[in-house]
PDB file of C-alpha atoms and ligand atoms in Angstrom:
ATOM      1  CA  MET A   1      -0.392  -0.301   0.603  1.00 53.00           C
ATOM      2  CA  ALA A   2       1.047   3.463  -0.785  1.00 61.00           C
ATOM      3  CA  ARG A   3       2.812   4.784   2.155  1.00 94.00           C
ATOM      4  CA  LYS A   4       2.568   8.433   3.537  1.00 98.00           C
ATOM      5  CA  ILE A   5       5.905  10.508   4.439  1.00 98.00           C
ATOM      6  CA  VAL A   6       5.919  13.443   6.119  1.00 98.00           C
ATOM      7  CA  ILE A   7       9.197  15.655   5.801  1.00 98.00           C
ATOM      8  CA  LEU A   8      10.178  18.465   8.549  1.00 98.00           C
ATOM      9  CA  THR A   9      12.411  21.201   6.522  1.00 98.00           C
ATOM     10  CA  GLY A  10      14.620  23.823   8.422  1.00 98.00           C
ATOM     11  CA  ALA A  11      16.965  26.465   7.126  1.00 98.00           C
ATOM     12  CA  GLY A  12      19.389  23.863   6.018  1.00 98.00           C
ATOM     13  CA  ILE A  13      17.249  23.155   3.064  1.00 98.00           C
ATOM     14  CA  SER A  14      17.499  26.722   1.624  1.00 98.00           C
ATOM     15  CA  ALA A  15      21.565  27.212   2.229  1.00 98.00           C
ATOM     16  CA  GLU A  16      22.590  26.343  -0.861  1.00 98.00           C
ATOM     17  CA  SER A  17      19.703  28.900  -2.446  1.00 98.00           C
ATOM     18  CA  GLY A  18      21.923  31.958  -0.783  1.00 97.00           C
ATOM     19  CA  LEU A  19      19.314  32.080   2.501  1.00 96.00           C
ATOM     20  CA  GLY A  20      21.162  31.783   5.651  1.00 92.00           C
ATOM     21  CA  THR A  21      20.778  29.499   8.389  1.00 95.00           C
ATOM     22  CA  PHE A  22      20.316  30.503  11.988  1.00 95.00           C
ATOM     23  CA  ARG A  23      22.980  28.536  14.298  1.00 94.00           C
ATOM     24  CA  ASP A  24      25.888  27.877  12.073  1.00 89.00           C
ATOM     25  CA  ALA A  25      28.804  29.854  12.885  1.00 87.00           C
ATOM     26  CA  GLN A  26      28.074  32.513  10.063  1.00 89.00           C
ATOM     27  CA  GLY A  27      24.278  32.061  10.562  1.00 93.00           C
ATOM     28  CA  LEU A  28      21.982  34.755  11.798  1.00 93.00           C
ATOM     29  CA  TRP A  29      21.902  34.037  15.497  1.00 92.00           C
ATOM     30  CA  SER A  30      25.680  34.979  15.211  1.00 92.00           C
ATOM     31  CA  GLN A  31      24.824  38.467  14.443  1.00 92.00           C
ATOM     32  CA  HIS A  32      21.356  39.131  15.914  1.00 93.00           C
ATOM     33  CA  ARG A  33      19.998  38.805  18.862  1.00 94.00           C
ATOM     34  CA  ILE A  34      17.358  36.296  19.676  1.00 95.00           C
ATOM     35  CA  GLU A  35      15.624  38.336  22.079  1.00 95.00           C
ATOM     36  CA  ASP A  36      15.455  41.769  20.093  1.00 96.00           C
ATOM     37  CA  VAL A  37      14.480  40.510  16.600  1.00 96.00           C
ATOM     38  CA  ALA A  38      12.802  37.293  17.353  1.00 97.00           C
ATOM     39  CA  THR A  39      10.594  37.683  20.559  1.00 97.00           C
ATOM     40  CA  PRO A  40       7.074  39.382  21.276  1.00 96.00           C
ATOM     41  CA  GLU A  41       9.102  41.469  23.756  1.00 96.00           C
ATOM     42  CA  GLY A  42      11.601  42.540  21.614  1.00 97.00           C
ATOM     43  CA  PHE A  43       8.995  43.646  18.989  1.00 96.00           C
ATOM     44  CA  ALA A  44       7.412  45.528  21.800  1.00 95.00           C
ATOM     45  CA  ARG A  45      10.479  47.734  22.969  1.00 96.00           C
ATOM     46  CA  ASP A  46      11.762  48.050  19.063  1.00 96.00           C
ATOM     47  CA  PRO A  47       9.445  47.743  16.629  1.00 95.00           C
ATOM     48  CA  ASP A  48      11.367  49.379  14.081  1.00 95.00           C
ATOM     49  CA  LEU A  49      14.781  47.330  14.465  1.00 96.00           C
ATOM     50  CA  VAL A  50      12.460  44.266  14.321  1.00 96.00           C
ATOM     51  CA  HIS A  51      10.759  45.631  11.197  1.00 96.00           C
ATOM     52  CA  ARG A  52      14.233  46.500   9.424  1.00 95.00           C
ATOM     53  CA  PHE A  53      15.316  42.635  10.486  1.00 96.00           C
ATOM     54  CA  TYR A  54      12.364  41.071   8.800  1.00 96.00           C
ATOM     55  CA  SER A  55      12.216  43.306   5.748  1.00 96.00           C
ATOM     56  CA  ALA A  56      15.648  42.648   4.582  1.00 95.00           C
ATOM     57  CA  ARG A  57      15.002  39.008   5.074  1.00 96.00           C
ATOM     58  CA  ARG A  58      11.674  39.477   2.581  1.00 97.00           C
ATOM     59  CA  ILE A  59      13.745  40.836   0.564  1.00 96.00           C
ATOM     60  CA  GLN A  60      16.724  38.295   0.566  1.00 96.00           C
ATOM     61  CA  ALA A  61      14.142  35.624   0.012  1.00 97.00           C
ATOM     62  CA  ALA A  62      12.433  37.112  -2.520  1.00 96.00           C
ATOM     63  CA  ALA A  63      14.941  36.499  -5.058  1.00 97.00           C
ATOM     64  CA  ALA A  64      16.289  33.299  -3.815  1.00 98.00           C
ATOM     65  CA  GLN A  65      15.772  30.555  -5.864  1.00 98.00           C
ATOM     66  CA  PRO A  66      14.857  27.031  -5.289  1.00 98.00           C
ATOM     67  CA  ASN A  67      17.782  24.413  -5.370  1.00 98.00           C
ATOM     68  CA  ALA A  68      17.920  21.076  -5.976  1.00 98.00           C
ATOM     69  CA  ALA A  69      16.851  19.693  -2.722  1.00 99.00           C
ATOM     70  CA  HIS A  70      13.578  22.026  -3.199  1.00 99.00           C
ATOM     71  CA  HIS A  71      12.762  20.467  -6.780  1.00 98.00           C
ATOM     72  CA  ALA A  72      13.582  17.027  -5.520  1.00 98.00           C
ATOM     73  CA  LEU A  73      10.869  16.792  -2.543  1.00 98.00           C
ATOM     74  CA  ALA A  74       8.293  18.752  -5.613  1.00 98.00           C
ATOM     75  CA  ARG A  75       9.189  15.652  -7.345  1.00 98.00           C
ATOM     76  CA  LEU A  76       8.982  13.317  -4.350  1.00 98.00           C
ATOM     77  CA  GLU A  77       5.332  14.636  -3.825  1.00 98.00           C
ATOM     78  CA  ALA A  78       4.456  14.455  -7.556  1.00 98.00           C
ATOM     79  CA  GLU A  79       5.606  10.871  -8.273  1.00 97.00           C
ATOM     80  CA  TRP A  80       4.713   9.242  -4.714  1.00 97.00           C
ATOM     81  CA  PRO A  81       1.672   6.512  -4.939  1.00 96.00           C
ATOM     82  CA  GLY A  82       1.034   7.456  -1.514  1.00 96.00           C
ATOM     83  CA  GLU A  83       0.874  11.260   0.384  1.00 97.00           C
ATOM     84  CA  VAL A  84       3.965  13.793   0.978  1.00 98.00           C
ATOM     85  CA  VAL A  85       3.469  16.229   3.568  1.00 98.00           C
ATOM     86  CA  ILE A  86       5.657  19.228   3.586  1.00 99.00           C
ATOM     87  CA  VAL A  87       6.079  20.710   7.274  1.00 99.00           C
ATOM     88  CA  THR A  88       8.442  23.557   7.557  1.00 98.00           C
ATOM     89  CA  GLN A  89      10.019  26.032   9.977  1.00 98.00           C
ATOM     90  CA  ASN A  90      11.439  27.952   6.988  1.00 98.00           C
ATOM     91  CA  VAL A  91       9.728  31.264   6.351  1.00 98.00           C
ATOM     92  CA  ASP A  92      10.710  31.505   2.987  1.00 98.00           C
ATOM     93  CA  ALA A  93       8.461  30.382   0.005  1.00 98.00           C
ATOM     94  CA  LEU A  94      11.256  27.560  -1.863  1.00 98.00           C
ATOM     95  CA  HIS A  95       9.364  25.174  -1.339  1.00 98.00           C
ATOM     96  CA  GLU A  96       6.166  26.181  -2.659  1.00 98.00           C
ATOM     97  CA  ALA A  97       8.457  28.027  -5.732  1.00 98.00           C
ATOM     98  CA  ALA A  98       9.086  24.350  -6.708  1.00 98.00           C
ATOM     99  CA  GLY A  99       6.054  22.916  -6.925  1.00 98.00           C
ATOM    100  CA  ALA A 100       5.721  21.730  -3.383  1.00 98.00           C
ATOM    101  CA  ARG A 101       1.665  21.998  -2.868  1.00 97.00           C
ATOM    102  CA  GLN A 102       1.656  20.518   0.788  1.00 98.00           C
ATOM    103  CA  VAL A 103       2.996  22.449   2.580  1.00 98.00           C
ATOM    104  CA  LEU A 104       2.845  23.658   6.178  1.00 98.00           C
ATOM    105  CA  HIS A 105       5.033  26.392   7.696  1.00 98.00           C
ATOM    106  CA  MET A 106       4.554  26.203  11.132  1.00 98.00           C
ATOM    107  CA  HIS A 107       6.449  29.401  12.073  1.00 98.00           C
ATOM    108  CA  GLY A 108       4.804  31.440   9.789  1.00 98.00           C
ATOM    109  CA  THR A 109       5.952  33.324   6.199  1.00 98.00           C
ATOM    110  CA  LEU A 110       7.663  36.096   5.623  1.00 98.00           C
ATOM    111  CA  ALA A 111       5.008  36.604   3.276  1.00 97.00           C
ATOM    112  CA  GLY A 112       2.331  37.851   5.460  1.00 97.00           C
ATOM    113  CA  ALA A 113       1.755  40.610   7.424  1.00 97.00           C
ATOM    114  CA  LEU A 114      -0.263  40.272  11.028  1.00 97.00           C
ATOM    115  CA  CYS A 115      -1.845  42.781  12.844  1.00 96.00           C
ATOM    116  CA  ALA A 116      -0.993  42.641  16.549  1.00 93.00           C
ATOM    117  CA  ALA A 117      -4.319  44.484  17.460  1.00 94.00           C
ATOM    118  CA  CYS A 118      -6.893  42.678  15.512  1.00 96.00           C
ATOM    119  CA  GLY A 119      -5.017  39.696  14.437  1.00 96.00           C
ATOM    120  CA  HIS A 120      -6.191  40.429  10.870  1.00 98.00           C
ATOM    121  CA  ARG A 121      -3.594  38.895   7.864  1.00 97.00           C
ATOM    122  CA  TRP A 122      -2.803  39.879   4.747  1.00 97.00           C
ATOM    123  CA  PRO A 123      -0.051  39.511   2.226  1.00 97.00           C
ATOM    124  CA  ALA A 124       3.004  42.060   3.707  1.00 96.00           C
ATOM    125  CA  THR A 125       4.660  44.726   1.612  1.00 95.00           C
ATOM    126  CA  PRO A 126       8.343  43.940   0.433  1.00 94.00           C
ATOM    127  CA  GLU A 127       9.520  46.587   3.377  1.00 93.00           C
ATOM    128  CA  MET A 128       7.115  46.567   6.451  1.00 93.00           C
ATOM    129  CA  THR A 129       7.560  49.746   9.318  1.00 92.00           C
ATOM    130  CA  PRO A 130       6.030  50.582  12.646  1.00 89.00           C
ATOM    131  CA  THR A 131       3.741  52.922  11.002  1.00 91.00           C
ATOM    132  CA  THR A 132       2.234  50.423   8.078  1.00 90.00           C
ATOM    133  CA  PRO A 133      -1.623  50.424   9.092  1.00 94.00           C
ATOM    134  CA  CYS A 134      -3.463  47.352   9.454  1.00 96.00           C
ATOM    135  CA  PRO A 135      -6.412  47.351   6.594  1.00 96.00           C
ATOM    136  CA  ALA A 136      -8.697  45.903   8.620  1.00 97.00           C
ATOM    137  CA  CYS A 137      -8.728  48.029  11.814  1.00 97.00           C
ATOM    138  CA  ASN A 138      -6.213  50.755  10.559  1.00 96.00           C
ATOM    139  CA  ARG A 139      -3.974  50.751  13.601  1.00 96.00           C
ATOM    140  CA  ALA A 140      -0.083  50.730  13.019  1.00 94.00           C
ATOM    141  CA  ALA A 141       0.157  47.166  14.336  1.00 93.00           C
ATOM    142  CA  ALA A 142       1.408  45.458  11.739  1.00 95.00           C
ATOM    143  CA  ARG A 143       4.214  42.570  12.395  1.00 96.00           C
ATOM    144  CA  PRO A 144       5.600  39.997  10.346  1.00 97.00           C
ATOM    145  CA  ASP A 145       3.487  36.619  10.155  1.00 98.00           C
ATOM    146  CA  VAL A 146       5.705  34.933  11.678  1.00 98.00           C
ATOM    147  CA  VAL A 147       6.182  32.526  15.340  1.00 98.00           C
ATOM    148  CA  TRP A 148       8.367  33.499  17.617  1.00 97.00           C
ATOM    149  CA  PHE A 149      10.206  32.484  20.552  1.00 96.00           C
ATOM    150  CA  GLY A 150       6.973  32.264  23.288  1.00 96.00           C
ATOM    151  CA  GLU A 151       4.706  31.962  20.443  1.00 97.00           C
ATOM    152  CA  ILE A 152       2.787  28.925  19.668  1.00 97.00           C
ATOM    153  CA  PRO A 153       3.921  27.362  16.013  1.00 98.00           C
ATOM    154  CA  TYR A 154       0.849  26.687  13.654  1.00 98.00           C
ATOM    155  CA  PHE A 155      -1.053  24.190  12.214  1.00 98.00           C
ATOM    156  CA  MET A 156       0.436  21.947  15.209  1.00 98.00           C
ATOM    157  CA  GLU A 157      -3.305  19.694  15.427  1.00 98.00           C
ATOM    158  CA  GLU A 158      -2.540  19.084  11.706  1.00 98.00           C
ATOM    159  CA  ILE A 159       0.888  18.230  11.842  1.00 98.00           C
ATOM    160  CA  LEU A 160       0.366  15.894  15.143  1.00 98.00           C
ATOM    161  CA  THR A 161      -2.396  14.217  13.294  1.00 98.00           C
ATOM    162  CA  HIS A 162       0.184  13.775   9.973  1.00 98.00           C
ATOM    163  CA  LEU A 163       3.316  12.526  12.348  1.00 98.00           C
ATOM    164  CA  GLY A 164       0.402  10.170  13.807  1.00 97.00           C
ATOM    165  CA  GLU A 165      -0.434   8.345  10.418  1.00 97.00           C
ATOM    166  CA  ALA A 166       3.193   8.807   8.807  1.00 98.00           C
ATOM    167  CA  ASP A 167       4.945   5.545   7.498  1.00 97.00           C
ATOM    168  CA  LEU A 168       8.270   7.352   7.044  1.00 98.00           C
ATOM    169  CA  PHE A 169       9.297  10.666   9.120  1.00 98.00           C
ATOM    170  CA  ALA A 170      12.525  12.642   7.536  1.00 98.00           C
ATOM    171  CA  ALA A 171      14.033  15.523   9.084  1.00 98.00           C
ATOM    172  CA  ILE A 172      16.126  18.162   6.324  1.00 98.00           C
ATOM    173  CA  GLY A 173      18.692  20.642   7.264  1.00 98.00           C
ATOM    174  CA  THR A 174      17.549  21.444  10.825  1.00 98.00           C
ATOM    175  CA  SER A 175      19.452  20.739  14.226  1.00 96.00           C
ATOM    176  CA  GLY A 176      16.971  20.134  16.257  1.00 96.00           C
ATOM    177  CA  GLN A 177      17.415  22.416  18.731  1.00 95.00           C
ATOM    178  CA  VAL A 178      14.441  24.458  18.562  1.00 96.00           C
ATOM    179  CA  TYR A 179      10.900  22.484  20.292  1.00 96.00           C
ATOM    180  CA  PRO A 180       8.415  21.742  19.321  1.00 97.00           C
ATOM    181  CA  ALA A 181       9.935  20.683  15.939  1.00 98.00           C
ATOM    182  CA  ALA A 182      12.480  19.005  17.242  1.00 97.00           C
ATOM    183  CA  ALA A 183      10.473  16.541  19.287  1.00 98.00           C
ATOM    184  CA  PHE A 184       8.679  14.985  16.134  1.00 98.00           C
ATOM    185  CA  VAL A 185      11.519  12.479  15.433  1.00 98.00           C
ATOM    186  CA  GLN A 186      10.066  10.664  18.826  1.00 98.00           C
ATOM    187  CA  GLU A 187       6.236  11.910  18.169  1.00 97.00           C
ATOM    188  CA  ALA A 188       6.167   9.878  14.653  1.00 97.00           C
ATOM    189  CA  ALA A 189       9.012   6.896  16.091  1.00 97.00           C
ATOM    190  CA  ALA A 190       6.695   6.181  18.718  1.00 97.00           C
ATOM    191  CA  GLN A 191       3.329   6.057  16.467  1.00 94.00           C
ATOM    192  CA  GLY A 192       5.054   3.262  14.279  1.00 95.00           C
ATOM    193  CA  ALA A 193       6.999   5.572  11.505  1.00 97.00           C
ATOM    194  CA  GLN A 194      10.656   4.987  10.152  1.00 97.00           C
ATOM    195  CA  THR A 195      12.607   7.692  10.441  1.00 98.00           C
ATOM    196  CA  VAL A 196      15.170   9.369   8.657  1.00 98.00           C
ATOM    197  CA  GLU A 197      17.902  12.365   8.773  1.00 98.00           C
ATOM    198  CA  LEU A 198      19.651  14.215   6.109  1.00 98.00           C
ATOM    199  CA  ASN A 199      21.803  16.804   7.418  1.00 98.00           C
ATOM    200  CA  LEU A 200      24.721  18.554   6.338  1.00 98.00           C
ATOM    201  CA  GLU A 201      26.403  17.040   9.589  1.00 97.00           C
ATOM    202  CA  ARG A 202      25.213  15.313  12.449  1.00 95.00           C
ATOM    203  CA  SER A 203      22.566  17.324  14.878  1.00 93.00           C
ATOM    204  CA  GLU A 204      21.723  17.493  18.053  1.00 88.00           C
ATOM    205  CA  ILE A 205      19.293  14.521  17.387  1.00 94.00           C
ATOM    206  CA  SER A 206      20.838  12.685  15.555  1.00 96.00           C
ATOM    207  CA  ARG A 207      20.540   9.647  17.634  1.00 96.00           C
ATOM    208  CA  ALA A 208      16.967   9.671  17.444  1.00 97.00           C
ATOM    209  CA  PHE A 209      16.718   8.553  13.768  1.00 98.00           C
ATOM    210  CA  GLU A 210      17.044   5.020  13.269  1.00 97.00           C
ATOM    211  CA  SER A 211      18.844   6.255   9.858  1.00 97.00           C
ATOM    212  CA  ARG A 212      20.982   9.286   8.840  1.00 97.00           C
ATOM    213  CA  ARG A 213      22.651  10.791   5.176  1.00 98.00           C
ATOM    214  CA  PHE A 214      24.994  13.061   5.880  1.00 98.00           C
ATOM    215  CA  GLY A 215      26.114  15.820   3.429  1.00 98.00           C
ATOM    216  CA  PRO A 216      24.651  19.092   1.580  1.00 98.00           C
ATOM    217  CA  ALA A 217      20.629  18.666   0.671  1.00 98.00           C
ATOM    218  CA  THR A 218      21.398  19.613  -2.941  1.00 98.00           C
ATOM    219  CA  GLU A 219      23.157  16.175  -3.175  1.00 98.00           C
ATOM    220  CA  VAL A 220      21.303  13.951  -0.190  1.00 98.00           C
ATOM    221  CA  VAL A 221      17.879  15.378  -0.953  1.00 99.00           C
ATOM    222  CA  PRO A 222      17.823  13.899  -4.393  1.00 98.00           C
ATOM    223  CA  ALA A 223      19.563  11.050  -4.017  1.00 98.00           C
ATOM    224  CA  TRP A 224      16.933  10.081  -1.553  1.00 98.00           C
ATOM    225  CA  VAL A 225      14.549  10.743  -3.086  1.00 98.00           C
ATOM    226  CA  GLU A 226      15.848   8.482  -6.326  1.00 98.00           C
ATOM    227  CA  ASP A 227      15.818   5.949  -3.743  1.00 97.00           C
ATOM    228  CA  LEU A 228      12.697   6.497  -2.527  1.00 97.00           C
ATOM    229  CA  LEU A 229      11.197   6.265  -5.979  1.00 97.00           C
ATOM    230  CA  ALA A 230      13.315   3.055  -7.095  1.00 95.00           C
ATOM    231  CA  GLY A 231      11.738   1.383  -4.166  1.00 92.00           C
ATOM    232  CA  ARG A 232      15.431   0.773  -2.300  1.00 87.00           C
TER     233      ARG A 232
HETATM  234  P1  LIG B 301      19.539  26.091  12.188  1.00 54.11           P
HETATM  235  O1  LIG B 301      20.691  27.394  11.645  1.00 54.11           O
HETATM  236  O2  LIG B 301      19.406  25.668  13.710  1.00 54.11           O
HETATM  237  O3  LIG B 301      20.197  24.423  11.596  1.00 54.11           O
HETATM  238  C1  LIG B 301      20.679  24.625  10.294  1.00 54.11           C
HETATM  239  C2  LIG B 301      20.577  23.005  10.220  1.00 54.11           C
HETATM  240  O4  LIG B 301      21.179  22.761   8.730  1.00 54.11           O
HETATM  241  C3  LIG B 301      22.431  22.210  11.062  1.00 54.11           C
HETATM  242  O5  LIG B 301      21.499  20.927  11.321  1.00 54.11           O
HETATM  243  C4  LIG B 301      23.436  22.870   9.736  1.00 54.11           C
HETATM  244  O6  LIG B 301      24.370  21.881  10.032  1.00 54.11           O
HETATM  245  C5  LIG B 301      22.331  22.338   8.675  1.00 54.11           C
HETATM  246  N1  LIG B 301      22.783  22.524   6.962  1.00 54.11           N
HETATM  247  C6  LIG B 301      22.967  23.777   7.024  1.00 54.11           C
HETATM  248  N2  LIG B 301      23.801  24.185   5.695  1.00 54.11           N
HETATM  249  C7  LIG B 301      23.078  22.868   4.936  1.00 54.11           C
HETATM  250  C8  LIG B 301      23.232  22.309   3.192  1.00 54.11           C
HETATM  251  N3  LIG B 301      23.858  22.835   2.828  1.00 54.11           N
HETATM  252  N4  LIG B 301      22.613  21.139   2.859  1.00 54.11           N
HETATM  253  C9  LIG B 301      21.857  20.214   4.396  1.00 54.11           C
HETATM  254  N5  LIG B 301      22.057  21.136   6.113  1.00 54.11           N
HETATM  255  C10 LIG B 301      22.485  21.922   5.719  1.00 54.11           C
HETATM  256  O7  LIG B 301      18.079  25.905  11.426  1.00 54.11           O
HETATM  257  P2  LIG B 301      17.032  25.334  11.443  1.00 54.11           P
HETATM  258  O8  LIG B 301      16.599  24.301  12.376  1.00 54.11           O
HETATM  259  O9  LIG B 301      15.767  25.199  10.797  1.00 54.11           O
HETATM  260  O10 LIG B 301      12.540  30.059  14.828  1.00 54.11           O
HETATM  261  O11 LIG B 301      16.248  26.374  13.147  1.00 54.11           O
HETATM  262  C11 LIG B 301      14.909  26.205  13.970  1.00 54.11           C
HETATM  263  C12 LIG B 301      14.356  27.257  13.995  1.00 54.11           C
HETATM  264  O12 LIG B 301      15.054  28.071  15.037  1.00 54.11           O
HETATM  265  C13 LIG B 301      14.018  28.204  12.511  1.00 54.11           C
HETATM  266  O13 LIG B 301      12.403  28.197  12.017  1.00 54.11           O
HETATM  267  C14 LIG B 301      13.787  29.573  13.627  1.00 54.11           C
HETATM  268  C15 LIG B 301      15.127  29.530  14.263  1.00 54.11           C
HETATM  269  O14 LIG B 301      15.018  29.845  15.748  1.00 54.11           O
HETATM  270  C16 LIG B 301      12.082  30.746  14.655  1.00 54.11           C
HETATM  271  O15 LIG B 301      12.764  32.010  14.987  1.00 54.11           O
HETATM  272  C17 LIG B 301      10.783  30.733  15.665  1.00 54.11           C
END
């Protein structure tokens, strides 16, 4: 019977598209403090700084192209006889740009704006500022529609259902340092899924996976997809 595959992706899958990861030596968190740019408290303290951070990332992400790893996952979704669900921690749109259809952005998306006052959502303009008005309530409370530390990730109920139904769970290009995503491998394994990690190098949670493939995503992901589709 066709099997269900749930794939968790992190910043590593977009690294070779030119988008920075968070925790590598030159990563975003070596240049910015999480408390300043990725928490509701940081936004309340200095919304201008937070908007400048996300506007720069939005402009950079809009110019990036999907790489061979994003394309391979879109091919897997198109050709696999069962269901393929991509759960991404990434706020770029490179899975969709490669043609993937079932993508859950658990940490939100740079393409979205969210009103911190009334909860209205609308498409973000490339550069937002603290004075960008909400089109619904007109208050100057626009924030990026991304999930910050201390906030609850999106689609959690749906994701847990998918993990419970998964026959195979793969984590690609994620360091396994941020929860709840870091616990998805245990969640899937406890409900009977096989688990595989694809990453540049060993992660904090490598031991939790049954099998591992190390190397750049543009090499290991297409090879893994090729093997799956060939029934290996
Ligand atoms: P990290 O920066 O923590 O981890 C990136 C992972 O990708 C590391 O394990 C790298 O070894 C690996 N990597 C780097 N280059 C790669 C390549 N070319 N091919 C394959 N793997 C590569 O990023 P995430 O795990 O995605 O959340 O971080 C999780 C969350 O922490 C993010 O969504 C973000 C961040 O703080 C929020 O901002 C809420």
